[in-house]
XYZ file of C-alpha atoms in Angstrom:
259
model
C -13.847 9.851 0.056
C -15.209 7.258 -2.369
C -15.108 9.733 -5.262
C -11.500 10.566 -4.390
C -10.549 6.892 -4.348
C -12.210 6.273 -7.728
C -10.339 9.219 -9.236
C -7.055 7.949 -7.798
C -7.794 4.447 -9.069
C -8.372 5.538 -12.666
C -5.385 7.884 -12.540
C -3.192 5.054 -11.319
C -4.414 2.759 -14.089
C -3.154 5.319 -16.577
C 0.137 5.666 -14.716
C 0.613 1.889 -14.618
C 0.186 1.703 -18.385
C 3.155 4.082 -18.584
C 5.200 2.038 -16.126
C 4.722 4.378 -13.129
C 3.999 2.344 -9.981
C 5.066 4.997 -7.472
C 1.571 5.545 -6.032
C 0.742 1.877 -5.476
C 1.938 1.659 -1.831
C -0.189 4.649 -0.819
C -3.239 3.425 -2.719
C -2.920 -0.034 -1.194
C -2.565 1.361 2.332
C -5.461 3.778 1.955
C -7.850 1.317 0.314
C -7.086 -1.341 2.946
C -7.696 1.074 5.796
C -10.840 2.538 4.276
C -12.237 -0.947 3.716
C -11.897 -1.625 7.441
C -13.057 1.822 8.559
C -16.141 2.067 6.343
C -17.395 -1.488 6.858
C -17.130 -1.102 10.636
C -19.022 2.203 10.512
C -21.639 0.628 8.256
C -22.107 -2.392 10.511
C -22.450 -0.240 13.618
C -24.786 2.141 11.823
C -27.160 -0.612 10.711
C -27.298 -1.999 14.241
C -27.945 1.476 15.671
C -30.870 1.884 13.266
C -32.167 -1.543 14.252
C -32.126 -0.665 17.941
C -33.685 2.748 17.285
C -36.682 0.979 15.733
C -37.379 -1.031 18.883
C -39.187 -4.306 18.282
C -39.887 -3.366 14.679
C -36.139 -3.419 14.061
C -36.168 -7.201 14.538
C -38.954 -7.681 12.006
C -38.002 -8.710 8.500
C -40.530 -6.145 7.340
C -38.089 -3.407 8.351
C -35.384 -4.821 6.108
C -32.781 -4.243 8.816
C -32.098 -7.885 9.792
C -31.381 -8.678 6.154
C -29.098 -5.660 5.803
C -27.282 -6.534 9.007
C -26.734 -10.130 7.902
C -25.470 -9.162 4.490
C -23.265 -6.216 5.274
C -21.770 -7.042 8.665
C -19.991 -9.928 6.944
C -18.019 -7.310 5.000
C -15.969 -6.720 8.152
C -14.490 -10.171 7.546
C -14.484 -11.096 3.866
C -12.205 -9.460 1.296
C -9.712 -8.858 4.115
C -10.449 -9.113 7.837
C -10.602 -5.598 9.225
C -7.803 -5.820 11.787
C -5.481 -7.265 9.145
C -6.433 -4.429 6.788
C -5.736 -1.786 9.444
C -2.345 -3.295 10.185
C -1.433 -3.106 6.502
C -2.309 0.580 6.566
C -0.346 1.040 9.782
C 2.791 -0.482 8.249
C 2.748 2.172 5.528
C 2.021 4.974 8.009
C 4.885 4.006 10.308
C 7.239 3.851 7.328
C 6.131 7.332 6.244
C 6.457 8.727 9.760
C 9.984 7.370 10.085
C 10.750 8.829 6.673
C 9.848 12.335 7.860
C 12.517 12.060 10.555
C 15.253 11.367 8.011
C 14.075 12.470 4.580
C 11.752 15.390 5.275
C 8.608 16.123 3.288
C 5.905 13.693 2.222
C 3.166 14.054 -0.355
C -0.319 12.743 -0.959
C -2.600 11.689 1.865
C 0.267 11.489 4.373
C 1.704 14.958 3.684
C 0.423 16.159 7.057
C 2.956 13.927 8.832
C 5.758 16.169 7.558
C 4.179 19.257 9.069
C 3.545 17.931 12.563
C 7.147 17.007 13.368
C 7.972 20.568 14.382
C 4.440 21.763 15.164
C 3.292 22.599 18.663
C 0.952 19.853 19.817
C -0.366 21.437 22.992
C -3.893 22.566 23.615
C -5.478 25.871 22.724
C -7.585 27.945 25.078
C -10.424 28.522 22.632
C -11.353 26.398 19.634
C -14.314 26.965 17.359
C -15.088 23.355 16.552
C -17.951 24.304 14.284
C -15.358 25.780 11.949
C -14.594 23.172 9.293
C -10.884 23.954 9.185
C -10.645 23.538 12.967
C -12.402 20.183 12.718
C -10.011 18.983 10.021
C -7.026 20.128 12.078
C -8.316 18.288 15.149
C -8.547 14.996 13.242
C -5.173 15.623 11.620
C -3.573 16.221 15.016
C -5.123 13.068 16.440
C -3.935 10.910 13.537
C -0.397 12.308 13.540
C -0.030 11.907 17.296
C -1.247 8.315 17.312
C 0.974 7.391 14.368
C 3.952 8.876 16.187
C 3.065 6.997 19.356
C 2.800 3.715 17.467
C 6.115 4.256 15.701
C 7.873 5.136 18.958
C 6.352 2.143 20.732
C 7.494 -0.135 17.909
C 11.007 1.277 18.108
C 11.092 0.794 21.886
C 10.080 -2.862 21.527
C 12.829 -3.416 18.962
C 15.427 -1.779 21.237
C 14.286 -4.074 24.041
C 15.548 -6.989 21.964
C 12.362 -8.266 20.346
C 12.423 -9.533 16.797
C 10.671 -7.337 14.199
C 7.740 -9.769 14.101
C 7.319 -9.921 17.881
C 7.716 -6.161 18.206
C 5.017 -5.652 15.577
C 2.624 -8.048 17.295
C 3.239 -6.368 20.647
C 2.220 -3.010 19.173
C -0.730 -4.214 17.083
C -3.406 -2.530 19.227
C -1.744 0.874 18.919
C -1.022 0.280 15.232
C -4.654 -0.508 14.414
C -5.694 2.529 16.429
C -3.459 4.902 14.490
C -4.611 3.466 11.146
C -8.233 4.052 12.114
C -7.422 7.644 13.074
C -5.697 8.229 9.733
C -8.714 6.931 7.807
C -11.078 9.011 9.929
C -9.022 12.125 9.173
C -9.049 11.270 5.463
C -12.845 10.951 5.430
C -13.368 14.224 7.329
C -10.918 16.068 5.062
C -12.642 14.811 1.926
C -16.087 15.538 3.336
C -15.086 19.157 3.945
C -13.456 19.497 0.515
C -16.505 17.996 -1.205
C -18.944 20.319 0.562
C -16.883 23.342 -0.436
C -16.570 22.215 -4.042
C -20.190 21.078 -4.475
C -22.041 22.761 -7.328
C -25.363 23.198 -5.510
C -27.746 25.966 -4.513
C -27.104 27.902 -1.264
C -29.807 26.080 0.712
C -28.422 22.666 -0.201
C -24.883 23.810 0.561
C -26.017 25.004 3.999
C -27.616 21.623 4.739
C -24.503 19.758 3.584
C -22.295 21.978 5.732
C -24.461 21.263 8.772
C -24.220 17.531 8.040
C -20.445 17.830 7.711
C -20.202 19.696 11.020
C -22.371 17.055 12.674
C -20.180 14.251 11.355
C -17.043 15.922 12.630
C -18.421 16.831 16.046
C -19.957 13.389 16.589
C -16.676 11.687 15.679
C -14.745 13.714 18.245
C -17.257 12.927 20.974
C -17.211 9.224 20.111
C -13.397 9.211 20.357
C -12.976 11.922 22.969
C -10.165 10.131 24.802
C -7.898 10.492 21.772
C -8.310 14.269 21.885
C -8.097 14.615 25.662
C -5.063 12.383 26.083
C -2.523 15.087 25.274
C -4.729 18.035 26.307
C -5.403 18.995 22.693
C -9.000 19.424 23.855
C -10.252 20.037 27.375
C -13.312 19.001 29.335
C -14.797 22.421 28.617
C -14.288 21.858 24.896
C -16.249 18.606 25.145
C -19.068 20.332 26.994
C -19.271 22.846 24.149
C -19.245 20.016 21.640
C -22.237 18.364 23.297
C -24.049 21.698 23.038
C -23.040 21.909 19.361
C -24.274 18.340 18.820
C -27.752 19.136 20.124
C -27.875 22.320 18.048
C -26.772 20.589 14.852
C -29.214 17.701 15.261
C -32.060 20.155 15.706
C -30.892 22.250 12.756
C -30.515 19.265 10.443
C -33.751 17.496 11.341
C -35.986 19.334 8.784
C -33.579 18.299 5.999
C -32.876 14.756 7.185
C -35.269 12.934 4.866
C -34.257 15.013 1.850
C -30.567 14.329 2.522
C -31.152 10.587 2.637
């Protein structure tokens, strides 16, 4: 995801020199959301490592207290995370509403055009170790939550609230859909990067296992979003927990080398 954003950044610099500012809204929305998403993941990850180390995690010798103090602050400075997510959400809602009147979208929100007429119900059997299935699951979650937020915002406006009050009333759902969009973006880019990586077969296999683990873990951590509309079932989650144990065991011999 970071490599993608750097490429987009340098491409946009060239476009701006030629007077083309058409990509700026998307870049702003994506960078704001990713700032919030990645710093929150980083902060939680450092604290998880600290707790996993027991009492040693509190010792300065571990380096974790220093890391936690330095990097958790990133959730606040350079744009408080909730504010950043709401900026992303504003762009997503605008794009979603655009699909209802104008049709197709491009770039990182192109998937919103496809879901308007797509069946959103569950499927009896899903192979959630398949990378394409994982990407589709995150795409479905993001599109559904964006649609819910947009519809909720419209309902508040129809109830007579001002645009500002309607927006504030929907802020929880809006931040939620922005997080889902960023999560989908990261999973999609992880999968694309693994497939495009110029590495030997053994390294590719380890990276694919890591990618599967990331995707499966993310679904389990946010299982309610996938169960809410029966996209996944309780049986699917049971299979995912089995997959999680298998992937952790499979990845363990390569864990140090991957770090």
